Coordinates of C-alpha atoms and ligand atoms in Angstrom, one line a residue:
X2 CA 54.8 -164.4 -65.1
X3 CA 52.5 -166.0 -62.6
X4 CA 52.2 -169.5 -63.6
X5 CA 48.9 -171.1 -62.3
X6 CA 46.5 -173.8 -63.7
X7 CA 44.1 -171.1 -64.7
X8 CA 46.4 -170.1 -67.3
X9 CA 45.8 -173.8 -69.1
X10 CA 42.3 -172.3 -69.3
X11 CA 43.2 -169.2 -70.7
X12 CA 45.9 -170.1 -73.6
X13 CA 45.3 -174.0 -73.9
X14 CA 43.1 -175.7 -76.6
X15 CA 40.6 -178.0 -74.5
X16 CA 41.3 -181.1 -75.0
X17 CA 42.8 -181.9 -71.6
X18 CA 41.6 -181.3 -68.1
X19 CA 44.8 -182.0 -66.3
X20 CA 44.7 -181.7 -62.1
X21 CA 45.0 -179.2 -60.4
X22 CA 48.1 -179.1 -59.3
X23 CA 51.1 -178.5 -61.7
X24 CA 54.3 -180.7 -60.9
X25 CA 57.6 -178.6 -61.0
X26 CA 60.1 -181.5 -59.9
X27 CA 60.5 -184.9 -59.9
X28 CA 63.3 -187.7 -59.0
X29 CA 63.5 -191.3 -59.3
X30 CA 59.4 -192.2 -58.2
X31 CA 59.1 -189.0 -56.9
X32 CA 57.3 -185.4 -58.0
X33 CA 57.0 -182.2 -56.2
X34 CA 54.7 -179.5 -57.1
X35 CA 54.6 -175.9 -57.5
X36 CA 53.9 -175.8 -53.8
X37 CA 56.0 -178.4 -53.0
X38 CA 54.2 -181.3 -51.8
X39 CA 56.0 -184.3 -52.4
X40 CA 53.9 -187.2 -54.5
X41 CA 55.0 -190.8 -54.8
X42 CA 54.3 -191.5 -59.0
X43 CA 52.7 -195.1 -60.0
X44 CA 51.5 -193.6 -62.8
X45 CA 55.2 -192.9 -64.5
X46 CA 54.0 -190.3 -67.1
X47 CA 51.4 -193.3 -68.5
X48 CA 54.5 -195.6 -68.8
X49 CA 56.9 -193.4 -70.3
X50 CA 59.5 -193.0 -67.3
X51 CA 60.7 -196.2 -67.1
X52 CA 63.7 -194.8 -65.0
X53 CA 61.9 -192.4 -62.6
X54 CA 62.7 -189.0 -63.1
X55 CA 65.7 -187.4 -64.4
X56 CA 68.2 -190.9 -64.0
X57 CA 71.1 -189.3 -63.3
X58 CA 72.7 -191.7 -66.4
X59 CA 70.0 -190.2 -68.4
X60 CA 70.7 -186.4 -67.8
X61 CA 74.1 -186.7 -68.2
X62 CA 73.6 -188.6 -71.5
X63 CA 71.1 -185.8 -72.5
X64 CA 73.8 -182.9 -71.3
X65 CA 76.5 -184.5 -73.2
X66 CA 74.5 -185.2 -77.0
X67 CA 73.0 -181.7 -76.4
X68 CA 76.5 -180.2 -76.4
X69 CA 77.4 -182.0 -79.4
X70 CA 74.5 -182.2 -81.8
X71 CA 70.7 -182.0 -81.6
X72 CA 69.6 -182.3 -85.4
X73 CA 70.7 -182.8 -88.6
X74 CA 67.6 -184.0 -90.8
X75 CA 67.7 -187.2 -92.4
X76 CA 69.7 -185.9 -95.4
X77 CA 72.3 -187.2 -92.8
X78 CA 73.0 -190.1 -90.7
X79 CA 74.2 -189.8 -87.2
X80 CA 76.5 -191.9 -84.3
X81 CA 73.4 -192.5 -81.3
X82 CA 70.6 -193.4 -84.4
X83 CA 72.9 -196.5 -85.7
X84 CA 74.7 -197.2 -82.5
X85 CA 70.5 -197.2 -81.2
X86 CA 69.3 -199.5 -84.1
X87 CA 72.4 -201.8 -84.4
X88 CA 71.0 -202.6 -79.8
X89 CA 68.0 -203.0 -81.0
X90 CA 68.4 -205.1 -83.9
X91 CA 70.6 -207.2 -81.7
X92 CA 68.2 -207.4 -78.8
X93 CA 65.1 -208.2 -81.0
X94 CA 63.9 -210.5 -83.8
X95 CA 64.2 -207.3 -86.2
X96 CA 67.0 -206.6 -88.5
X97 CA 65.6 -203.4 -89.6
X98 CA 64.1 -200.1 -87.7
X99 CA 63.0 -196.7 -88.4
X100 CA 62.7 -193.9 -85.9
X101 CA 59.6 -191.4 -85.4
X102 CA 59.2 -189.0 -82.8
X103 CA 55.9 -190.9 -81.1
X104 CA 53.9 -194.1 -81.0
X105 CA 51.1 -193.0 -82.9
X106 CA 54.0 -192.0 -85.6
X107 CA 55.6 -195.7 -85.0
X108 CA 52.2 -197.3 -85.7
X109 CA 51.7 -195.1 -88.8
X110 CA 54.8 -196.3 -90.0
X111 CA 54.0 -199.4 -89.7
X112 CA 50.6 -199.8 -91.2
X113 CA 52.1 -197.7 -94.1
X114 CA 54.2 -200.7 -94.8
X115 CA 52.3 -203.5 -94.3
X116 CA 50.6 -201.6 -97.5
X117 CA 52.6 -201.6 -99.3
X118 CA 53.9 -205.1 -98.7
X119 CA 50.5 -206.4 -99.5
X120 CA 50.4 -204.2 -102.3
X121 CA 53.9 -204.9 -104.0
X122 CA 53.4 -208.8 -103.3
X123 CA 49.6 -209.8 -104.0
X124 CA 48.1 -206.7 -105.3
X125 CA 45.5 -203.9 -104.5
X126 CA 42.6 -205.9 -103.4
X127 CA 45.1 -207.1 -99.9
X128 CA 44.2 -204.2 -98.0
X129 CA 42.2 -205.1 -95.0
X130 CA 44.2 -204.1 -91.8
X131 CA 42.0 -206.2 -88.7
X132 CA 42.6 -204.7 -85.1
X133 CA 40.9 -205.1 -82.1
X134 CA 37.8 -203.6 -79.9
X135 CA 39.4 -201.1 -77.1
X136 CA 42.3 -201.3 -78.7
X137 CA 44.8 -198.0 -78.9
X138 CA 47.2 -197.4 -81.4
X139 CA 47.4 -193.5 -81.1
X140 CA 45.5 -190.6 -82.5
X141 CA 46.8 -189.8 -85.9
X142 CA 43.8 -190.2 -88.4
X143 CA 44.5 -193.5 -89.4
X144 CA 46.0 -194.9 -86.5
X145 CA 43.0 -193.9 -84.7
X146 CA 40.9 -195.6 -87.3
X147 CA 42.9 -198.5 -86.9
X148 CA 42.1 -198.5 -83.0
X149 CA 39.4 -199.7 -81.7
X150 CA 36.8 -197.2 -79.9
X151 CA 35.0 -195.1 -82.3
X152 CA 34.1 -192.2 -80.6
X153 CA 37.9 -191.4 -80.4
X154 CA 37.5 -191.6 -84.5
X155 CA 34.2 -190.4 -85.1
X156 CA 33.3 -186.7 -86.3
X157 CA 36.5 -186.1 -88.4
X158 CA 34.6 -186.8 -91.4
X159 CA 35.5 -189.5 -94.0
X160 CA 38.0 -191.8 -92.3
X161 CA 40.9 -194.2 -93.6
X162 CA 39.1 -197.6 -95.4
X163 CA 39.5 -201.0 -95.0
X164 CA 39.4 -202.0 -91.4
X165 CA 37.3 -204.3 -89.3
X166 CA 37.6 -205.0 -85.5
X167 CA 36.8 -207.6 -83.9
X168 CA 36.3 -208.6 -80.3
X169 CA 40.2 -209.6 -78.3
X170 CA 40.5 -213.2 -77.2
X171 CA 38.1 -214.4 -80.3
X172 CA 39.7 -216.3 -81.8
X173 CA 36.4 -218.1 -84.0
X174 CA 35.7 -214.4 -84.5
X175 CA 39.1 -213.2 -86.1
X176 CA 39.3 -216.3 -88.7
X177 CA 35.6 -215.9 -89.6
X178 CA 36.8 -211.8 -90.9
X179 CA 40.0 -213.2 -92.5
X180 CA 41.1 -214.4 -95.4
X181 CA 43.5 -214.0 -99.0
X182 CA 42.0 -209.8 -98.6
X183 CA 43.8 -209.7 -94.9
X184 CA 46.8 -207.6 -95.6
X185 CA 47.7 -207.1 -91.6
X186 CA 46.3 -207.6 -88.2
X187 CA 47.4 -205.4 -85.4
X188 CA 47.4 -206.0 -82.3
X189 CA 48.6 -204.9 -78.4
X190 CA 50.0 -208.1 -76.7
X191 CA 48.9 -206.4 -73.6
X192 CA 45.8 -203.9 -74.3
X193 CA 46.9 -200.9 -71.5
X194 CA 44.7 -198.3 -72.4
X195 CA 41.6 -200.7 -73.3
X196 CA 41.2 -201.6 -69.2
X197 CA 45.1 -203.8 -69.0
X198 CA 43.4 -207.6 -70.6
X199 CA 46.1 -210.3 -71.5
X200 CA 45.8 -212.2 -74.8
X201 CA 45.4 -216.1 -73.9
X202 CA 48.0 -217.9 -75.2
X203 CA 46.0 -219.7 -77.4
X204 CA 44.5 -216.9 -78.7
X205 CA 47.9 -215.3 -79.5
X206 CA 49.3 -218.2 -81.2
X207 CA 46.0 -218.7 -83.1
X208 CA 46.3 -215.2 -83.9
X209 CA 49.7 -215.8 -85.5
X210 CA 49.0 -219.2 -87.0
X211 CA 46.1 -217.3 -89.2
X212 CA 48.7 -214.9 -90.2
X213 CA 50.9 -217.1 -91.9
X214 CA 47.8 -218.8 -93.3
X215 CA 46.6 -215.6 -95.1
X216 CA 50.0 -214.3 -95.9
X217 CA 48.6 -211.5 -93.8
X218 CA 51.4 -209.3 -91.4
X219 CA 51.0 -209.4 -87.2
X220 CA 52.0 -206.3 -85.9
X221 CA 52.3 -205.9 -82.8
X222 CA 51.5 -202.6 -80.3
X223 CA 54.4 -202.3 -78.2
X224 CA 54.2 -198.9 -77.0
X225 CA 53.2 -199.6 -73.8
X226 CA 54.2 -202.9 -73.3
X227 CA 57.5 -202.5 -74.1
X228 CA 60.7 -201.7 -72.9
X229 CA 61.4 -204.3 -70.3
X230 CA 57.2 -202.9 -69.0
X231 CA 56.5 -206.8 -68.3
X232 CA 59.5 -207.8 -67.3
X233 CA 60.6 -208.9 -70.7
X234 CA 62.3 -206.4 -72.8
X235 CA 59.5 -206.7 -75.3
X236 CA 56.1 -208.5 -74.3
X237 CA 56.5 -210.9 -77.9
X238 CA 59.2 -212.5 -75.6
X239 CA 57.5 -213.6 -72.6
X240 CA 54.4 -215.1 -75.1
X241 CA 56.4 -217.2 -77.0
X242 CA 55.0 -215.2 -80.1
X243 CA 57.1 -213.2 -83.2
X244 CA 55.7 -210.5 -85.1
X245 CA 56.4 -209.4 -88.5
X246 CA 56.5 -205.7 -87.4
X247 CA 56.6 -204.4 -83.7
X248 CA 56.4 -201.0 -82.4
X249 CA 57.6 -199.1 -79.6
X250 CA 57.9 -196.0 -78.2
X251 CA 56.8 -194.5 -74.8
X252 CA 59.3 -196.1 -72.2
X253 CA 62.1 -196.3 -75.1
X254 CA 62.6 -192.8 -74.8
X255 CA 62.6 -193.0 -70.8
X256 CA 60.7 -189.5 -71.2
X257 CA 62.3 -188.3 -74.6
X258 CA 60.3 -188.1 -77.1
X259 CA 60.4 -191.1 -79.9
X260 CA 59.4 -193.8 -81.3
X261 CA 60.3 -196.8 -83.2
X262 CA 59.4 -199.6 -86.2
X263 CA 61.3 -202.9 -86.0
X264 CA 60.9 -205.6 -88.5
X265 CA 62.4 -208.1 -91.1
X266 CA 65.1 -206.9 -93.9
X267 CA 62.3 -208.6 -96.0
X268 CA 59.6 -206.3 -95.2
X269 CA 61.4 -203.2 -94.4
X270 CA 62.3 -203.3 -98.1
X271 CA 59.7 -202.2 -99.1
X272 CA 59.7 -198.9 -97.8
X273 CA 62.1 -197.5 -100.4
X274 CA 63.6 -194.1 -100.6
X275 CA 61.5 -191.2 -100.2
X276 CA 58.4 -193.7 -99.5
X277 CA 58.1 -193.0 -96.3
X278 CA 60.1 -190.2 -93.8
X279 CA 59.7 -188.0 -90.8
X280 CA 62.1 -184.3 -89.9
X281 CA 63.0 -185.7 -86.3
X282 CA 63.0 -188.9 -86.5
X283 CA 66.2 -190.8 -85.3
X284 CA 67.7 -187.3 -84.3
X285 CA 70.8 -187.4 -82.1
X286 CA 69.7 -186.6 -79.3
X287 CA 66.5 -188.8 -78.5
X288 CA 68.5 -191.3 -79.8
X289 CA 70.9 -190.5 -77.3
X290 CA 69.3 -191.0 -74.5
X291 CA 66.8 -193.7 -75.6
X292 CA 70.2 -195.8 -76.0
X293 CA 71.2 -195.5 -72.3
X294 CA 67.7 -196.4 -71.7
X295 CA 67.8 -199.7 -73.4
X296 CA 71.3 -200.2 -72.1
X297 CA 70.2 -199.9 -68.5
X298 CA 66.4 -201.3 -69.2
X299 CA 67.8 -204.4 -71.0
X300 CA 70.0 -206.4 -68.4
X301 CA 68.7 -208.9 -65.9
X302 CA 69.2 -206.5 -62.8
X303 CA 66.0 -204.5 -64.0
X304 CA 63.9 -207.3 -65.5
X305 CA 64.2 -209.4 -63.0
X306 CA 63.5 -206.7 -60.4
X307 CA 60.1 -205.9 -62.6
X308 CA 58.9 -209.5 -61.8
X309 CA 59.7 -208.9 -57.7
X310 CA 58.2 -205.3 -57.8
X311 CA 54.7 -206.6 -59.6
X312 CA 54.7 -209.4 -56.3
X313 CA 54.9 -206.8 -54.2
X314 CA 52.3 -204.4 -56.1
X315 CA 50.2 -207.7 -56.4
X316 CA 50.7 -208.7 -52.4
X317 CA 49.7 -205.3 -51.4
X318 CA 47.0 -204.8 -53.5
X319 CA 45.4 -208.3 -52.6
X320 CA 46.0 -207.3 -48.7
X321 CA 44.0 -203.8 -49.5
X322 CA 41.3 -205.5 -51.4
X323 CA 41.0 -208.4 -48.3
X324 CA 40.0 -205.4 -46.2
X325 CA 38.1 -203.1 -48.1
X326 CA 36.5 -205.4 -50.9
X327 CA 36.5 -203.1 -54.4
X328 CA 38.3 -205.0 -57.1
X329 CA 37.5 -208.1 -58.9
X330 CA 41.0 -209.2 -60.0
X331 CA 44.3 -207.7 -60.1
X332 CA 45.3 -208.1 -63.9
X333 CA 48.3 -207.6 -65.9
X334 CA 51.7 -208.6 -65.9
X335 CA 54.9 -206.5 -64.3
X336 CA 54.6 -203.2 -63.9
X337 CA 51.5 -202.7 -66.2
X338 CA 49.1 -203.3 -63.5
X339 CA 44.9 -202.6 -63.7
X340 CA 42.9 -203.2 -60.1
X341 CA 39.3 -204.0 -62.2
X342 CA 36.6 -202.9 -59.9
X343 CA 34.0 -205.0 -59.1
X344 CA 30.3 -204.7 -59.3
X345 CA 29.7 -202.4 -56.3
X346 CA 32.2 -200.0 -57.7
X347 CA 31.2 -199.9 -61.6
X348 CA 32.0 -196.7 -63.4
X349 CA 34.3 -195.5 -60.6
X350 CA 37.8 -195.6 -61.5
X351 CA 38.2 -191.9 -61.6
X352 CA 37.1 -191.5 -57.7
X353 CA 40.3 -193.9 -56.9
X354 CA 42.3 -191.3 -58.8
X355 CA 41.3 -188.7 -57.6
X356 CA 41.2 -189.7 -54.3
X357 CA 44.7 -191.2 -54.4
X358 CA 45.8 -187.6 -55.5
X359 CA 44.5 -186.0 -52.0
X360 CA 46.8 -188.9 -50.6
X361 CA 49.4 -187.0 -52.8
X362 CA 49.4 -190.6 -55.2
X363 CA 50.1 -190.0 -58.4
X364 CA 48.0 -193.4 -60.4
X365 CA 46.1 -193.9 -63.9
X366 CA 43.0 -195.5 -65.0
X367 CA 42.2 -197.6 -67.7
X368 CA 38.5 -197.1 -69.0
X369 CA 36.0 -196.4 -66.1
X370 CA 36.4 -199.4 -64.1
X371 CA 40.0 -200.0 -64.0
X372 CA 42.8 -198.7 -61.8
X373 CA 45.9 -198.6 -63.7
X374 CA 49.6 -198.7 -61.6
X375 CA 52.7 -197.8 -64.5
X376 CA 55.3 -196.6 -62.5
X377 CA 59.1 -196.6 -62.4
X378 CA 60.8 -199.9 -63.5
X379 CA 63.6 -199.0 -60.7
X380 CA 60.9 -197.3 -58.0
X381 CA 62.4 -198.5 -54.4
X382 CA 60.6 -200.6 -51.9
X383 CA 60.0 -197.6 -49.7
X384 CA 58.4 -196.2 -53.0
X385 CA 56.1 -199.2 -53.4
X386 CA 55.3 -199.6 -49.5
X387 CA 54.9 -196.0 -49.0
X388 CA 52.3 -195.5 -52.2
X389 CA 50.5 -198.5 -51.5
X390 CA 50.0 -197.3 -47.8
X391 CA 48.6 -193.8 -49.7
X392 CA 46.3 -196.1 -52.3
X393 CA 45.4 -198.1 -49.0
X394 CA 43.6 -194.4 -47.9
X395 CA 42.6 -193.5 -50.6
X396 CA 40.6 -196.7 -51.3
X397 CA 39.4 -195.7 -47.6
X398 CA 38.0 -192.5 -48.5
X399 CA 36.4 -193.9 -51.5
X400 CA 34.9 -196.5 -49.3
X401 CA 33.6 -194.7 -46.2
X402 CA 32.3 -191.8 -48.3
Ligands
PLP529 C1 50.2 -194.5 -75.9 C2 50.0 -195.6 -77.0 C3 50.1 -195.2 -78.4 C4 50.2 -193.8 -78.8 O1 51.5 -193.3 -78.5 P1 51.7 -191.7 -78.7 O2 53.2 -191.5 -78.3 O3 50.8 -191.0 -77.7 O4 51.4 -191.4 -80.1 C5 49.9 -196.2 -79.3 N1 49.8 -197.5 -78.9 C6 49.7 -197.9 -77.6 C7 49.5 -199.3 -77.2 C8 49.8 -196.9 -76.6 O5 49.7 -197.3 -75.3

């Protein structure tokens, strides 16, 4: 069968328009496609391969499990699912976790509880879930809801009730919506998809302090920013800041499928049996592999090496943008990067990624005016050096066109 991007036309529902080109290879920061052009990835599968491609410690881990045993169905436990949550458990404030397949799944899970919480505690009326604009929490119905862009959540008819955004980094504006009715506010310690903004410290702790005021739950977003992403295993740890609940998924998986719920004994408790469940969820063999992940992810080596990389991302970038003058600010923190362009260059984000793909760059945007870099946690200097010299072009060609 003749395999070409027409076909996507053909037999795919529309809701993508993917490239042109369709990758057949990749290792470590590297992807080659079907004609085998060779393309340096910042992008990392929107920071999911936190190894590069196929790790050798992560297809051998993947070979092994999946010549012992796939699935079993939660009827049954399994070896990698505890050996999984007993790391994480010990890595993290949590003493509990459950295991979906996705981050959107992880979130659902999540908001489920803090539900139920509210619920079992204080009663029906503490319902209100409080999120924030631009925020993404994934695009099952309620975790879209729960996010905040509408048009994602618009034109599915009646949606999930009970939650209010308000604007990120207002503080004033959070503790004017909150009060005895808050049941849980959600939040991304690092918005990625909403154009890569930072909380404010401030902002983060005031979040937390109204929290405990309001018996209300934080839960925090890690699906991108997790998983050693900042440089810190989870984000939480570099603010200073505990959640009730986290959630993480993407890079946990290093390009497996799952995702994850951490929280309190105290908490989790309240998703008793057969409240609450997925099919694949903490099967052997994501858990598998999402365990060497963490075990490679979570030592100082690679954290330590994600707060040299961003310097060099950030050295390189300023050096392009002395010469050719298109961002505002380089913002973010390790390897969760967004170039913001500045007022020449509104609107534009896609004509960098574009144009870095002729330079055979593989890079992501964030919203229209943002340049987002997400690669490898492990890419090589010559990675880094070599894709900046292709951005470098590429912001060339966007310039002199
Ligand atoms: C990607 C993302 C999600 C959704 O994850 P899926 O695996 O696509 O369901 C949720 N929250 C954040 C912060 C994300 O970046």
């Amino acid at each position: 069968m003749q395999v070409t991007r027409e076909l996507f036309n053909e037999v795919m529902v529309p809701n993508y328009n993917p490239a042109d080109i369709i990758p057949v290879r990749g290792l470590g920061a590297r992807v080659w496609d079907q004609e085998g052009n060779e393309y340096i990835d910042f992008a990392g599968g929107i920071a999911v391969n936190v190894l590069g491609h196929c790790h050798p410690e992560l297809v051998n881990v993947l070979k092994e499990q999946g010549e012992k045993l796939w699935h079993l169905s939660n009827v049954l436990t399994n070896e990698p699912v505890l050996r999984l949550a007993k790391k994480l458990t010990d890595a993290t404030f949590a003493e509990k976790v459950y295991f979906a397949n996705s981050g959107a799944e992880a979130n659902e899970a999540a908001l489920k509880l803090a539900r139920r919480f509210a619920l079992d505690n204080y009663g029906p009326e503490k319902d209100q879930i409080i999120s924030f604009k631009q925020g993404f929490h994934g695009r099952t119905f309620f975790t879209v809801t729960v996010g905040g862009q509408a048009a994602y959540s618009d034109g599915f008819g009646p949606k999930p009730g009970a939650i209010d955004h308000v604007d990120y980094n207002d503080l004033s504006a959070l503790e004017a919506i909150m009060s005895e009715r808050t049941c849980a506010v959600m939040m991304e310690p690092l918005q990625g998809e909403g154009g890569i903004i930072s909380p404010t410290q401030s902002f983060v702790e005031g979040v937390r302090d109204l929290c405990d005021k309001h018996n209300a739950l934080l839960i925090f977003d890690e699906v991108q920013s997790g998983v050693g992403r900042t440089g810190e295993l989870y984000a939480y740890m570099g603010l200073g800041v505990t959640p009730d609940i986290l959630t993480s998924a993407k890079a946990l998986g290093g390009g497996f499928p799952i995702g994850a719920m951490l929280t309190t004994t105290a908490i989790a408790a309240h998703l008793k049996v057969g409240t609450h469940g997925s099919t694949y969820g903490g099967n052997p063999l994501a858990c598998a592999v999402a365990e060497k992940v963490l075990d490679i992810v979570n030592t100082p080596e690679v954290l330590n090496g994600v707060k040299q990389k961003e310097q060099q991302f950030r050295e390189g970038l300023k050096a392009i943008n002395d010469k050719y003058h298109v961002f505002d600010e380089v913002r973010g923190k390790g390897l969760l990067l967004g170039c913001a362009l500045n007022e020449k260059y509104q609107g534009r984000a896609r004509d960098f990624l574009v144009a870095s793909a002729k330079e055979k760059l593989m890079c992501l945007v964030a919203g229209a005016n943002v340049v987002r870099f997400a690669p490898s946690l492990i890419l090589t200097d010559a990675d880094i050096q070599e894709g900046l010299a292709r951005f470098e072009r590429a912001v060339a060609a966007v310039v002199n066109a």
